[in-house]
């Protein structure tokens, strides 16, 4: 796959940058989030973004690179572009978690065409395109969450578990969008969820590379409208559900607001 070949060398360099930062962390600072409010950023995020952007600009001349850092809002995406999340999961990374990733997606004709998700802490790299999935590394080293596990954000785990009571599903916390979805593509959990919440959502660089991987593995990732995110123009999402198995009514119900109590 063209994108995977183009990124092979620079992702190795990025892994070394991450190891150096782990050995000698630099202070983090706040930045404006594209969703509003504030979130954390480090010099590592910026270094990785600069490396990836430079490499992609050389490998795909004329295709705009849209990267997370430095954006005040989510832009209108052109039909052809490269989406870059240089460090998806900065806050978990700073807390010492392994739940972070580098995610890149090539968009052609308005839909995801190729994606790469690098999981440095697990020494795994996933390349995906429609009908094609290539994994480098030992998947068996990843945690296996069980046959009725749904991965969700740590802050949502209690809510999701309550709403799944009596269904046989259990909620498991994994902090980062692309990591949750990648774990589904790799068969380490059958489902992952981003629970909708007002004023907050997923950005267009958060999920399309991983959604391609799930689709190539035989599953689906869809949003609150039912759109297949491996075949839909990337944009801001309210919520999403990744599944390796056929549609599940109990999990799909989580993308709808809970019913108001009867008075």
Short mmCIF file of C-alpha atoms in Angstrom, two decimals:
data_model
loop_
_atom_site.label_atom_id
_atom_site.label_comp_id
_atom_site.label_asym_id
_atom_site.label_seq_id
_atom_site.Cartn_x
_atom_site.Cartn_y
_atom_site.Cartn_z
CA UNK A 1 0.00 0.00 0.00
CA UNK A 2 1.34 3.37 -1.09
CA UNK A 3 0.76 5.24 2.17
CA UNK A 4 2.36 2.53 4.31
CA UNK A 5 5.46 2.48 2.11
CA UNK A 6 5.73 6.27 2.20
CA UNK A 7 5.57 6.35 6.01
CA UNK A 8 7.74 3.35 6.87
CA UNK A 9 10.97 5.25 7.50
CA UNK A 10 9.52 8.36 9.16
CA UNK A 11 7.42 6.29 11.56
CA UNK A 12 10.61 4.60 12.73
CA UNK A 13 12.06 8.05 13.40
CA UNK A 14 8.87 9.06 15.22
CA UNK A 15 9.16 6.01 17.49
CA UNK A 16 12.69 7.10 18.43
CA UNK A 17 11.38 10.63 19.16
CA UNK A 18 8.76 9.10 21.47
CA UNK A 19 11.37 7.00 23.28
CA UNK A 20 13.56 10.07 23.82
CA UNK A 21 10.61 12.04 25.19
CA UNK A 22 9.73 9.18 27.53
CA UNK A 23 13.31 9.22 28.84
CA UNK A 24 13.39 13.02 29.31
CA UNK A 25 9.86 14.50 29.24
CA UNK A 26 9.40 18.18 28.42
CA UNK A 27 6.66 20.26 30.05
CA UNK A 28 3.20 20.12 28.47
CA UNK A 29 0.97 23.13 27.88
CA UNK A 30 -2.66 23.84 27.11
CA UNK A 31 -4.01 24.62 23.66
CA UNK A 32 -7.39 25.52 22.24
CA UNK A 33 -9.33 22.43 21.18
CA UNK A 34 -11.12 22.27 17.82
CA UNK A 35 -14.18 21.25 19.86
CA UNK A 36 -13.91 24.28 22.13
CA UNK A 37 -12.28 24.40 25.54
CA UNK A 38 -8.67 23.44 26.22
CA UNK A 39 -6.56 20.32 25.89
CA UNK A 40 -2.94 19.34 26.40
CA UNK A 41 -0.13 19.50 23.81
CA UNK A 42 3.63 18.87 23.99
CA UNK A 43 6.66 19.63 21.87
CA UNK A 44 6.59 15.94 20.93
CA UNK A 45 3.19 16.40 19.21
CA UNK A 46 4.65 19.25 17.16
CA UNK A 47 7.87 17.39 16.32
CA UNK A 48 5.96 14.32 15.11
CA UNK A 49 3.58 16.47 13.09
CA UNK A 50 6.45 18.33 11.40
CA UNK A 51 8.17 15.05 10.48
CA UNK A 52 5.01 13.43 9.14
CA UNK A 53 3.88 16.51 7.23
CA UNK A 54 7.28 16.93 5.55
CA UNK A 55 7.42 13.26 4.51
CA UNK A 56 3.85 13.22 3.21
CA UNK A 57 4.33 16.45 1.26
CA UNK A 58 7.29 14.87 -0.54
CA UNK A 59 5.54 11.53 -1.13
CA UNK A 60 2.21 13.04 -2.25
CA UNK A 61 3.03 16.38 -3.89
CA UNK A 62 0.04 18.60 -4.45
CA UNK A 63 -2.16 16.82 -1.90
CA UNK A 64 -2.85 19.06 1.11
CA UNK A 65 -1.87 17.71 4.53
CA UNK A 66 -4.39 18.55 7.25
CA UNK A 67 -2.86 17.91 10.67
CA UNK A 68 -4.39 18.45 14.09
CA UNK A 69 -1.89 20.70 15.80
CA UNK A 70 -2.27 24.42 15.11
CA UNK A 71 -5.90 24.22 13.99
CA UNK A 72 -8.43 26.36 15.85
CA UNK A 73 -11.41 24.64 14.24
CA UNK A 74 -12.19 21.71 11.97
CA UNK A 75 -11.77 22.91 8.38
CA UNK A 76 -13.83 21.98 5.34
CA UNK A 77 -11.97 19.01 3.87
CA UNK A 78 -11.16 18.91 0.17
CA UNK A 79 -11.97 15.80 -1.85
CA UNK A 80 -8.30 14.82 -1.80
CA UNK A 81 -6.18 15.30 1.32
CA UNK A 82 -4.04 13.61 3.96
CA UNK A 83 -5.31 13.63 7.55
CA UNK A 84 -2.73 13.42 10.32
CA UNK A 85 -3.10 12.90 14.04
CA UNK A 86 0.54 13.00 15.15
CA UNK A 87 -0.16 11.69 18.65
CA UNK A 88 -3.70 10.49 19.20
CA UNK A 89 -4.01 10.21 22.98
CA UNK A 90 -1.58 12.85 24.23
CA UNK A 91 -3.14 12.96 27.71
CA UNK A 92 -3.02 9.16 28.21
CA UNK A 93 0.54 9.15 26.85
CA UNK A 94 1.62 11.76 29.42
CA UNK A 95 -0.04 9.69 32.15
CA UNK A 96 2.13 6.71 31.18
CA UNK A 97 -0.53 4.76 29.29
CA UNK A 98 0.21 2.63 26.21
CA UNK A 99 -3.10 3.80 24.67
CA UNK A 100 -1.73 6.24 22.09
CA UNK A 101 -1.16 6.09 18.35
CA UNK A 102 0.02 7.90 15.26
CA UNK A 103 -2.80 7.93 12.70
CA UNK A 104 -2.68 8.97 9.04
CA UNK A 105 -5.38 8.66 6.39
CA UNK A 106 -5.29 9.37 2.66
CA UNK A 107 -8.63 10.67 1.39
CA UNK A 108 -9.46 10.41 -2.31
CA UNK A 109 -12.72 11.47 -3.97
CA UNK A 110 -13.93 12.51 -0.53
CA UNK A 111 -13.68 9.11 1.18
CA UNK A 112 -10.93 7.23 3.07
CA UNK A 113 -8.65 5.39 0.63
CA UNK A 114 -5.68 4.23 2.73
CA UNK A 115 -4.88 4.41 6.41
CA UNK A 116 -1.94 3.76 8.73
CA UNK A 117 -2.16 3.38 12.51
CA UNK A 118 1.14 3.03 14.37
CA UNK A 119 1.01 1.74 17.96
CA UNK A 120 4.55 2.39 19.22
CA UNK A 121 3.97 1.09 22.77
CA UNK A 122 2.88 -2.27 21.33
CA UNK A 123 5.41 -2.39 18.47
CA UNK A 124 2.51 -2.77 16.02
CA UNK A 125 1.72 -1.05 12.74
CA UNK A 126 -1.50 -1.43 10.74
CA UNK A 127 -1.94 -0.47 7.10
CA UNK A 128 -5.41 -0.67 5.59
CA UNK A 129 -7.25 0.00 2.35
CA UNK A 130 -10.60 -1.30 1.08
CA UNK A 131 -10.29 -5.11 1.21
CA UNK A 132 -6.66 -4.99 2.36
CA UNK A 133 -5.23 -5.24 5.89
CA UNK A 134 -1.53 -5.56 6.70
CA UNK A 135 -0.23 -5.82 10.27
CA UNK A 136 3.41 -5.69 11.34
CA UNK A 137 4.14 -6.95 14.86
CA UNK A 138 2.85 -9.55 17.30
CA UNK A 139 -0.88 -9.04 17.85
CA UNK A 140 -0.93 -11.65 20.62
CA UNK A 141 1.00 -9.24 22.86
CA UNK A 142 -2.07 -6.98 23.01
CA UNK A 143 -4.58 -7.40 25.82
CA UNK A 144 -7.57 -9.58 24.89
CA UNK A 145 -10.74 -8.11 26.36
CA UNK A 146 -13.10 -11.04 25.89
CA UNK A 147 -15.95 -12.06 23.58
CA UNK A 148 -18.57 -9.64 25.04
CA UNK A 149 -16.39 -6.59 25.70
CA UNK A 150 -17.08 -3.10 24.40
CA UNK A 151 -14.17 -0.66 24.65
CA UNK A 152 -15.08 2.88 25.64
CA UNK A 153 -13.52 6.02 27.07
CA UNK A 154 -12.55 5.77 30.76
CA UNK A 155 -14.91 8.60 31.66
CA UNK A 156 -17.82 6.84 29.96
CA UNK A 157 -17.24 3.34 31.29
CA UNK A 158 -19.69 3.53 34.21
CA UNK A 159 -22.46 5.03 32.08
CA UNK A 160 -21.99 2.46 29.34
CA UNK A 161 -21.93 -0.40 31.85
CA UNK A 162 -25.17 0.84 33.41
CA UNK A 163 -26.89 1.09 30.03
CA UNK A 164 -25.70 -2.42 29.11
CA UNK A 165 -26.96 -4.00 32.34
CA UNK A 166 -28.58 -7.36 31.63
CA UNK A 167 -27.30 -7.62 28.03
CA UNK A 168 -24.21 -9.74 28.72
CA UNK A 169 -21.91 -6.99 27.43
CA UNK A 170 -19.26 -5.42 29.68
CA UNK A 171 -17.58 -2.02 29.30
CA UNK A 172 -13.77 -1.83 29.30
CA UNK A 173 -11.84 1.48 29.45
CA UNK A 174 -9.41 2.31 26.62
CA UNK A 175 -8.57 5.98 26.31
CA UNK A 176 -7.91 6.73 22.64
CA UNK A 177 -10.24 6.59 19.62
CA UNK A 178 -7.87 5.11 17.05
CA UNK A 179 -6.55 2.60 19.60
CA UNK A 180 -10.04 1.39 20.56
CA UNK A 181 -11.02 0.93 16.92
CA UNK A 182 -7.69 -0.70 16.02
CA UNK A 183 -8.16 -3.24 18.82
CA UNK A 184 -11.46 -4.22 17.19
CA UNK A 185 -9.80 -4.57 13.77
CA UNK A 186 -7.16 -6.82 15.36
CA UNK A 187 -9.73 -9.02 17.08
CA UNK A 188 -8.79 -8.03 20.63
CA UNK A 189 -12.36 -6.93 21.39
CA UNK A 190 -15.57 -7.36 19.39
CA UNK A 191 -16.76 -3.76 19.79
CA UNK A 192 -15.71 -0.21 20.65
CA UNK A 193 -17.80 2.86 21.28
CA UNK A 194 -17.56 6.64 21.47
CA UNK A 195 -20.61 7.65 23.47
CA UNK A 196 -22.23 10.82 22.10
CA UNK A 197 -22.11 13.83 24.37
CA UNK A 198 -23.24 17.43 23.70
CA UNK A 199 -20.59 19.85 22.46
CA UNK A 200 -17.92 17.21 22.14
CA UNK A 201 -17.16 14.70 19.41
CA UNK A 202 -14.61 12.98 17.22
CA UNK A 203 -12.52 15.00 14.77
CA UNK A 204 -11.97 13.86 11.16
CA UNK A 205 -8.38 12.75 11.82
CA UNK A 206 -9.38 10.61 14.84
CA UNK A 207 -11.05 7.63 13.21
CA UNK A 208 -10.95 7.07 9.39
CA UNK A 209 -7.64 5.15 9.24
CA UNK A 210 -8.84 2.78 11.95
CA UNK A 211 -12.31 2.52 10.37
CA UNK A 212 -10.63 1.29 7.17
CA UNK A 213 -8.83 -1.36 9.22
CA UNK A 214 -12.08 -2.61 10.77
CA UNK A 215 -13.76 -2.73 7.35
CA UNK A 216 -10.83 -4.68 5.91
CA UNK A 217 -11.14 -7.13 8.83
CA UNK A 218 -14.79 -7.72 7.96
CA UNK A 219 -16.46 -5.36 10.44
CA UNK A 220 -18.02 -1.91 10.37
CA UNK A 221 -17.69 1.45 12.08
CA UNK A 222 -20.78 3.63 11.89
CA UNK A 223 -21.89 6.92 13.37
CA UNK A 224 -25.14 8.06 14.99
CA UNK A 225 -26.81 8.32 11.54
CA UNK A 226 -25.77 4.79 10.54
CA UNK A 227 -23.18 5.97 8.00
CA UNK A 228 -20.29 3.57 7.34
CA UNK A 229 -17.22 5.60 8.31
CA UNK A 230 -14.89 3.66 6.01
CA UNK A 231 -17.01 4.86 3.06
CA UNK A 232 -18.07 8.33 4.20
CA UNK A 233 -16.43 11.74 3.91
CA UNK A 234 -14.54 12.36 7.19
CA UNK A 235 -15.90 15.08 9.43
CA UNK A 236 -16.81 15.87 13.01
CA UNK A 237 -18.85 13.10 14.65
CA UNK A 238 -21.10 13.05 17.70
CA UNK A 239 -20.41 9.36 18.34
CA UNK A 240 -19.50 6.05 16.69
CA UNK A 241 -19.69 2.28 17.14
CA UNK A 242 -17.12 -0.22 15.82
CA UNK A 243 -18.19 -3.87 15.47
CA UNK A 244 -16.55 -7.01 14.13
CA UNK A 245 -19.75 -9.01 14.32
CA UNK A 246 -23.18 -8.36 12.75
CA UNK A 247 -25.25 -5.41 14.02
CA UNK A 248 -26.16 -5.60 17.70
CA UNK A 249 -29.29 -3.80 18.89
CA UNK A 250 -28.05 -3.39 22.48
CA UNK A 251 -24.86 -1.66 21.35
CA UNK A 252 -26.51 0.39 18.60
CA UNK A 253 -28.94 1.74 21.21
CA UNK A 254 -25.97 3.38 22.96
CA UNK A 255 -25.65 5.83 20.06
CA UNK A 256 -29.13 7.15 20.88
CA UNK A 257 -29.82 9.39 23.89
CA UNK A 258 -31.27 7.45 26.82
CA UNK A 259 -35.05 7.61 27.07
CA UNK A 260 -36.43 10.29 29.38
CA UNK A 261 -37.95 8.85 32.55
CA UNK A 262 -41.75 8.65 32.74
CA UNK A 263 -43.28 11.05 35.23
#
